[in-house]
Tab-separated table of N, CA and C in Angstrom:
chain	number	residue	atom	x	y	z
A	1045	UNK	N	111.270	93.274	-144.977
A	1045	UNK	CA	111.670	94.653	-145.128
A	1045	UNK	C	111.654	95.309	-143.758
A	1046	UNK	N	112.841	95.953	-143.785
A	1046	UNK	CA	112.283	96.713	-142.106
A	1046	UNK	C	113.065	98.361	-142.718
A	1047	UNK	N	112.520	99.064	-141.494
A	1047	UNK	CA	112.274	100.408	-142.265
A	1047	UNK	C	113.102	100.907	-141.055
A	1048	UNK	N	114.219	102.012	-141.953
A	1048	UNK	CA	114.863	102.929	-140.657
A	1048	UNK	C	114.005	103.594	-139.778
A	1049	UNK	N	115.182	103.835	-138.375
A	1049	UNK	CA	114.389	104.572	-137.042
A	1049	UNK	C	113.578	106.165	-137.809
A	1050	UNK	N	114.420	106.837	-139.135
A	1050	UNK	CA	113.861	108.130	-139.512
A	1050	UNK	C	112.772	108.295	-140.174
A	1051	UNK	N	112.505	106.542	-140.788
A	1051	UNK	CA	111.459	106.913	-142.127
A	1051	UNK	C	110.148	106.991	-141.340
A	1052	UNK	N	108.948	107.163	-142.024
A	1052	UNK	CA	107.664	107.952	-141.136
A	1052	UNK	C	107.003	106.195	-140.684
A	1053	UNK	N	107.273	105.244	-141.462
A	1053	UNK	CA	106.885	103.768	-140.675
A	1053	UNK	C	107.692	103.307	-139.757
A	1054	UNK	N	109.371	103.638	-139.835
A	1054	UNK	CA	109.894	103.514	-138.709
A	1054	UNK	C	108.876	103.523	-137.269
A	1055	UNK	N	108.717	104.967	-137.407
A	1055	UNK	CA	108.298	105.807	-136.355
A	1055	UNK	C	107.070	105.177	-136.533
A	1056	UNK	N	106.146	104.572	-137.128
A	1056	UNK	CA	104.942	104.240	-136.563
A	1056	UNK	C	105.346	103.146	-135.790
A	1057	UNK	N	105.990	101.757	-136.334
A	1057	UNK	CA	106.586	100.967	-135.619
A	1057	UNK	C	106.876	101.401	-134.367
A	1058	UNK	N	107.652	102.034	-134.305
A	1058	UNK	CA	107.885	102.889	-132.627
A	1058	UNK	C	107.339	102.810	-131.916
A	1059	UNK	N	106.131	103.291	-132.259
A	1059	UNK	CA	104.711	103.873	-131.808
A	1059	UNK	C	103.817	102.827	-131.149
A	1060	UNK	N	103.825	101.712	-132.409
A	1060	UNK	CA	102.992	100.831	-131.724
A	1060	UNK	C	103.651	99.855	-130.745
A	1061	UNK	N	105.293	99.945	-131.086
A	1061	UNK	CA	105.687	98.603	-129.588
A	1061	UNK	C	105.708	99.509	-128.475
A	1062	UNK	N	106.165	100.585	-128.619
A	1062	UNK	CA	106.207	101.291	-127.108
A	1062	UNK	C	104.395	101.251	-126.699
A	1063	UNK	N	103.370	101.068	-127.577
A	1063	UNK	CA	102.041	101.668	-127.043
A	1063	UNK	C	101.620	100.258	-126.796
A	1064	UNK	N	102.173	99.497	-127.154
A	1064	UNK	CA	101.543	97.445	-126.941
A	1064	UNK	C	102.726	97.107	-127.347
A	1065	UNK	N	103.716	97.065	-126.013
A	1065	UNK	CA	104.430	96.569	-125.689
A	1065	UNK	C	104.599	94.410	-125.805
A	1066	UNK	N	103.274	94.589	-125.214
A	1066	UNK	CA	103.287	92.790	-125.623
A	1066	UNK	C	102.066	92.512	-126.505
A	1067	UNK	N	101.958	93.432	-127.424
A	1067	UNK	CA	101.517	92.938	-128.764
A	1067	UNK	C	99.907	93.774	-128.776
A	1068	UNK	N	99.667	93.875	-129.945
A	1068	UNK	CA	98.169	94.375	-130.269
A	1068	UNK	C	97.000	93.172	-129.562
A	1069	UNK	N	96.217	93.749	-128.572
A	1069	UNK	CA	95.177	92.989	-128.229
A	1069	UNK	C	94.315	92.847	-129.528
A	1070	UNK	N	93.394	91.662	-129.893
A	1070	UNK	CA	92.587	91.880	-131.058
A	1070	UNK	C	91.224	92.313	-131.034
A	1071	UNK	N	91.139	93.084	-129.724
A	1071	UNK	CA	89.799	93.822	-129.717
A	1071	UNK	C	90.036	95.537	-129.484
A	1072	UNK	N	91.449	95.552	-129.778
A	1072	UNK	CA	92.089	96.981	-130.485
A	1072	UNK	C	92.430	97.052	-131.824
A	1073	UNK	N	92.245	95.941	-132.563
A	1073	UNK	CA	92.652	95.940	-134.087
A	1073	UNK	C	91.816	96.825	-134.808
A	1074	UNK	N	90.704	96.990	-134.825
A	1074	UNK	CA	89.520	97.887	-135.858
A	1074	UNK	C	89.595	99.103	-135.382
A	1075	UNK	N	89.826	99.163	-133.981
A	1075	UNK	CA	90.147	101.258	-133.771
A	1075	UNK	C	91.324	101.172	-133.891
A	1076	UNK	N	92.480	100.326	-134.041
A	1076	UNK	CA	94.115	100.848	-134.157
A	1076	UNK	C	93.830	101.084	-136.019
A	1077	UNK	N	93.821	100.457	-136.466
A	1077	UNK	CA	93.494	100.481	-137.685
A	1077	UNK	C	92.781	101.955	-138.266
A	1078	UNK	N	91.906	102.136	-137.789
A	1078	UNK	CA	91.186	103.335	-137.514
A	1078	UNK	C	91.522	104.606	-137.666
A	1079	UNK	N	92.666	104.807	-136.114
A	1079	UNK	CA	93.513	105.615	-135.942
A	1079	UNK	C	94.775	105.939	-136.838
A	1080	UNK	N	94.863	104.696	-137.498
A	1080	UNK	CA	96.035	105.011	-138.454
A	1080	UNK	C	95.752	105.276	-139.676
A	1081	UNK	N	94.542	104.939	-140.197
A	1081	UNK	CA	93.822	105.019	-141.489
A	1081	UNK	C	93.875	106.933	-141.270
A	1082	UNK	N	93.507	107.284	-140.458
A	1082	UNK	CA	93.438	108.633	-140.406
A	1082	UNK	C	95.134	109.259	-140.658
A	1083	UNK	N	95.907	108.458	-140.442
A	1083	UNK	CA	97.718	109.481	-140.933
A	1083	UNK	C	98.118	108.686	-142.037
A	1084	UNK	N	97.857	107.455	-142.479
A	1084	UNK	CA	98.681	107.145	-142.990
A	1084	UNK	C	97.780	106.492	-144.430
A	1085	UNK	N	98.428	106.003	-145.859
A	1085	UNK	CA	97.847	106.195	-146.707
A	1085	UNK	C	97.662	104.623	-146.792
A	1086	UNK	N	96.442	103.850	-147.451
A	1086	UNK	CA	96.419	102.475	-147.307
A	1086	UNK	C	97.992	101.263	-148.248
A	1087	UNK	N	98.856	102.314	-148.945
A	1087	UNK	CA	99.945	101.591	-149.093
A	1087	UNK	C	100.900	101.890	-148.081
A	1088	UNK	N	100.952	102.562	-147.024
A	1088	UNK	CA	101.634	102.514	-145.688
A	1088	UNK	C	101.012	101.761	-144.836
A	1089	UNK	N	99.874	101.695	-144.884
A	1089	UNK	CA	99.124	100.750	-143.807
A	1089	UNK	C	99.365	99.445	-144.124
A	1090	UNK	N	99.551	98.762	-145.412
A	1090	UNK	CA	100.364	97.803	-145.952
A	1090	UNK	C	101.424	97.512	-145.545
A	1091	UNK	N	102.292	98.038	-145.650
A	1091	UNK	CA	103.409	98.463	-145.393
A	1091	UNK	C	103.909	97.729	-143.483
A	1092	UNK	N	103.354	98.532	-143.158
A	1092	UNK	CA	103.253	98.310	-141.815
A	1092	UNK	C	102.231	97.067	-141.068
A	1093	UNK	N	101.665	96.265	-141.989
A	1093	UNK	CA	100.956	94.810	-141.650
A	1093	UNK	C	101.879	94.189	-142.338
A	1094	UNK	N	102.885	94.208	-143.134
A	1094	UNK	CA	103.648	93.240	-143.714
A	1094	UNK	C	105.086	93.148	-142.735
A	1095	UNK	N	105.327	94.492	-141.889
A	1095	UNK	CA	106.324	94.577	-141.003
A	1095	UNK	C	105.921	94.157	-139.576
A	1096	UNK	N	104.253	93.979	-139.134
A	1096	UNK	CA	104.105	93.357	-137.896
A	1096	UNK	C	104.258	91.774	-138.116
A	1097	UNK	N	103.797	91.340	-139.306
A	1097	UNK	CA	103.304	89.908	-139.643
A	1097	UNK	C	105.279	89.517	-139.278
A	1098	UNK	N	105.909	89.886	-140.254
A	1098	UNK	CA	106.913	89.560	-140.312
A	1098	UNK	C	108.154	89.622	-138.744
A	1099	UNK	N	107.425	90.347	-138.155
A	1099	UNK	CA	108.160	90.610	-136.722
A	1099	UNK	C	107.448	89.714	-135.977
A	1100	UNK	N	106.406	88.748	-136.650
A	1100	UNK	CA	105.356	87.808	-135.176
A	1100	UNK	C	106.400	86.825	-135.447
A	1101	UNK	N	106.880	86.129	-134.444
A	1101	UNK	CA	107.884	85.680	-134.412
A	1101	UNK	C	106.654	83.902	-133.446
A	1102	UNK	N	106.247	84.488	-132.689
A	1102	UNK	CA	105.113	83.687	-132.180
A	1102	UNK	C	103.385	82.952	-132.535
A	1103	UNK	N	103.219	83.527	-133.680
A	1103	UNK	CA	102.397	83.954	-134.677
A	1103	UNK	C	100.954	84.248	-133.877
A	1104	UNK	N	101.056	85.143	-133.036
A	1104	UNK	CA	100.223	86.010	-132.097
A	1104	UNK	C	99.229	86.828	-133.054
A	1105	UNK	N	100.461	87.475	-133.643
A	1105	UNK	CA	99.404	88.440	-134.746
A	1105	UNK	C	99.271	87.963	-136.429
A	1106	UNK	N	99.041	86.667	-136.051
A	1106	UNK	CA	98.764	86.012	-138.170
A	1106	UNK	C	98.038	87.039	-138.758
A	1107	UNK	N	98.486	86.763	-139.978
A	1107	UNK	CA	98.079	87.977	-140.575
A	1107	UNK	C	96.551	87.736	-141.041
A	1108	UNK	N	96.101	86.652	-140.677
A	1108	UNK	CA	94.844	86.288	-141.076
A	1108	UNK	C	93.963	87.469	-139.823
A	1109	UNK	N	94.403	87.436	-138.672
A	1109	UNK	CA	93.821	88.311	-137.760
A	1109	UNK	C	93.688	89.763	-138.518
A	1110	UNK	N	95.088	90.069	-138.329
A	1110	UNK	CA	95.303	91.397	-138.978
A	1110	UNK	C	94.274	91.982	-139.874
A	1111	UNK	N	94.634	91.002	-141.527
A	1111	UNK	CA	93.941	91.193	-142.091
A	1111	UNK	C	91.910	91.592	-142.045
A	1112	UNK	N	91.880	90.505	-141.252
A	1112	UNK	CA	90.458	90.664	-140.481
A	1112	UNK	C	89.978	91.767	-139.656
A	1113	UNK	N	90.620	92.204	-139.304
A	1113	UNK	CA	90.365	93.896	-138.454
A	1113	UNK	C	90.663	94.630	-139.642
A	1114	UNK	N	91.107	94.841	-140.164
A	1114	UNK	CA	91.265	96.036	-141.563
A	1114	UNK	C	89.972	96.142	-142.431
A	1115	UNK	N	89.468	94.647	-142.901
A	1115	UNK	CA	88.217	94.364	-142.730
A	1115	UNK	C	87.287	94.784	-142.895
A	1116	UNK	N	87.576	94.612	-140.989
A	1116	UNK	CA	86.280	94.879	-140.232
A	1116	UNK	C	85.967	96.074	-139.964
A	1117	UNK	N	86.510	97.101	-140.326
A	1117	UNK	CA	86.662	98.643	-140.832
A	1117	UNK	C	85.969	99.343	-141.955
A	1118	UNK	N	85.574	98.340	-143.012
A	1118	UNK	CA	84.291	98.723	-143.878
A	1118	UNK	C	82.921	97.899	-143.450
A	1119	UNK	N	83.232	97.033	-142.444
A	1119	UNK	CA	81.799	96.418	-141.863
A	1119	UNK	C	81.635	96.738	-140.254
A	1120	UNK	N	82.266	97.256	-139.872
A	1120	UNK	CA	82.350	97.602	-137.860
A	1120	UNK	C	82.919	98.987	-137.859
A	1121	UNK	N	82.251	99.854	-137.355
A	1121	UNK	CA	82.753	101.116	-136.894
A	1121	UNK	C	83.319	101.310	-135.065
A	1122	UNK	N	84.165	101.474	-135.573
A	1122	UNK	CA	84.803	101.696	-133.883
A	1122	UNK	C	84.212	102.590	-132.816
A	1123	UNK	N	84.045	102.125	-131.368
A	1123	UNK	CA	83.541	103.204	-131.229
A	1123	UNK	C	84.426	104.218	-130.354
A	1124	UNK	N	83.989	105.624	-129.792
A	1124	UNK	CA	84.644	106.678	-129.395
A	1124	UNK	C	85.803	106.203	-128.638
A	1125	UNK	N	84.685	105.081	-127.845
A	1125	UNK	CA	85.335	105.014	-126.534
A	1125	UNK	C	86.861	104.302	-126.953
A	1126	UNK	N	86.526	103.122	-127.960
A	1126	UNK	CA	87.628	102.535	-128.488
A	1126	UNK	C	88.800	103.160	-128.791
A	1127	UNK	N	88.322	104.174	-129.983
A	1127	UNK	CA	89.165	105.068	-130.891
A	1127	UNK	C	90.207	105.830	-129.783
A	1128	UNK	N	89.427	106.509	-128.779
A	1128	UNK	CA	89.900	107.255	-128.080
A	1128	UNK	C	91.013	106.386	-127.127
A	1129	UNK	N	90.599	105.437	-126.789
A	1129	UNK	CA	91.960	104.502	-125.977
A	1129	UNK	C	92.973	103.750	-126.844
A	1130	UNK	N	92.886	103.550	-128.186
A	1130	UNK	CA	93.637	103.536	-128.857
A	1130	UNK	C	94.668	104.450	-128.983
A	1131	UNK	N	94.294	105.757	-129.597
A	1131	UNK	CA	94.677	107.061	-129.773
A	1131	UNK	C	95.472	107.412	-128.490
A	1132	UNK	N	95.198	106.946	-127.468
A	1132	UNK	CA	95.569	107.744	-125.946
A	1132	UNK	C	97.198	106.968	-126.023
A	1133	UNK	N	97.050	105.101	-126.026
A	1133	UNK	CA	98.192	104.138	-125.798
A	1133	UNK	C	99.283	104.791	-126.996
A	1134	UNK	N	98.754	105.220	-128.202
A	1134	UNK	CA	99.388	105.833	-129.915
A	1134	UNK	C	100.120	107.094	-128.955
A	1135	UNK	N	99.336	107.743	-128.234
A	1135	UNK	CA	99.961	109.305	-127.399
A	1135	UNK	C	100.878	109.019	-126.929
A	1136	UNK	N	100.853	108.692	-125.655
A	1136	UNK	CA	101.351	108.253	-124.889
A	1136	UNK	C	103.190	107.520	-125.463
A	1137	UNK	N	103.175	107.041	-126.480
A	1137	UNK	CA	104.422	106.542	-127.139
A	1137	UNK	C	104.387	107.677	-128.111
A	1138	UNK	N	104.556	108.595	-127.674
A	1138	UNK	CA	104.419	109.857	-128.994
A	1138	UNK	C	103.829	110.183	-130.434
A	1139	UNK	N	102.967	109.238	-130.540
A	1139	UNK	CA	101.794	109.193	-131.916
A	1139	UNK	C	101.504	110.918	-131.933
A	1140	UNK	N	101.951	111.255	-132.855
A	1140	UNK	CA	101.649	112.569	-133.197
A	1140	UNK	C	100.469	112.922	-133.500
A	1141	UNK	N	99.721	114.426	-132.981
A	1141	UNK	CA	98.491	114.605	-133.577
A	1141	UNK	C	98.612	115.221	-134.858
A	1142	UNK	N	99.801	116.017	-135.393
A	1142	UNK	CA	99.719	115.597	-136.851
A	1142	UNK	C	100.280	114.926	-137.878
A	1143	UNK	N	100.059	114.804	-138.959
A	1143	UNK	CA	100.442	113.531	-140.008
A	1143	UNK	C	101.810	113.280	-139.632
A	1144	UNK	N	102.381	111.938	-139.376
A	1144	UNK	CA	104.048	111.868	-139.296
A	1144	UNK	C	104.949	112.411	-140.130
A	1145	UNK	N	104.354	112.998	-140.830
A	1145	UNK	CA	105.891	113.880	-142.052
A	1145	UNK	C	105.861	115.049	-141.312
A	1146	UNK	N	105.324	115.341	-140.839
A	1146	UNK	CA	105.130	116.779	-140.262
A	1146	UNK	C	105.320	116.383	-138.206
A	1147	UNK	N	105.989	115.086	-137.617
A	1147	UNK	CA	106.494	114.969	-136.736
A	1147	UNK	C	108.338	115.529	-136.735
């Protein structure tokens, strides 16, 4: 499934290749996760692990990883410092500070 440039996963997609350009490091997975748990609802967050898995073309990001940082989100709390450099790379590619329907 891939999602137009308008719909609000489009635009997260966006978000995250312009912000990790060569892919999610996996010691940003539990604060990216994090950061998005905060806009988006856990059937968009779905949504959008079924559209990275399917775009790993290299299988960099198996979804066994993936899955494992989502996780590690009811057993590992991210910390500031994390959240906040997550959030900054999400800025920086225009991650909105409020909810994407309202970008």
């Amino acid at each position: 499934m891939t999602f137009s440039s308008t719909s609000i996963l489009g635009a997260v997609l966006r978000w995250l290749r312009a912000g990790y350009p060569d892919g999610v490091p996996s010691e940003d997975y539990v604060a990216l996760f994090a950061v998005l748990h905060r806009r988006l609802t856990a059937s968009e967050i779905n949504q959008v692990v079924e559209q990275l898995v399917a775009e790993d073309t290299d299988g960099r990001d198996g979804r066994d990883r993936i899955e494992a940082a989502i996780a590690g989100l009811a057993h590992e709390k991210p910390g500031d410092d994390d959240i906040n450099r997550v959030a900054s790379r999400l800025a920086a590619a225009g991650w909105p500070l409020a909810h994407p329907s309202e970008a």
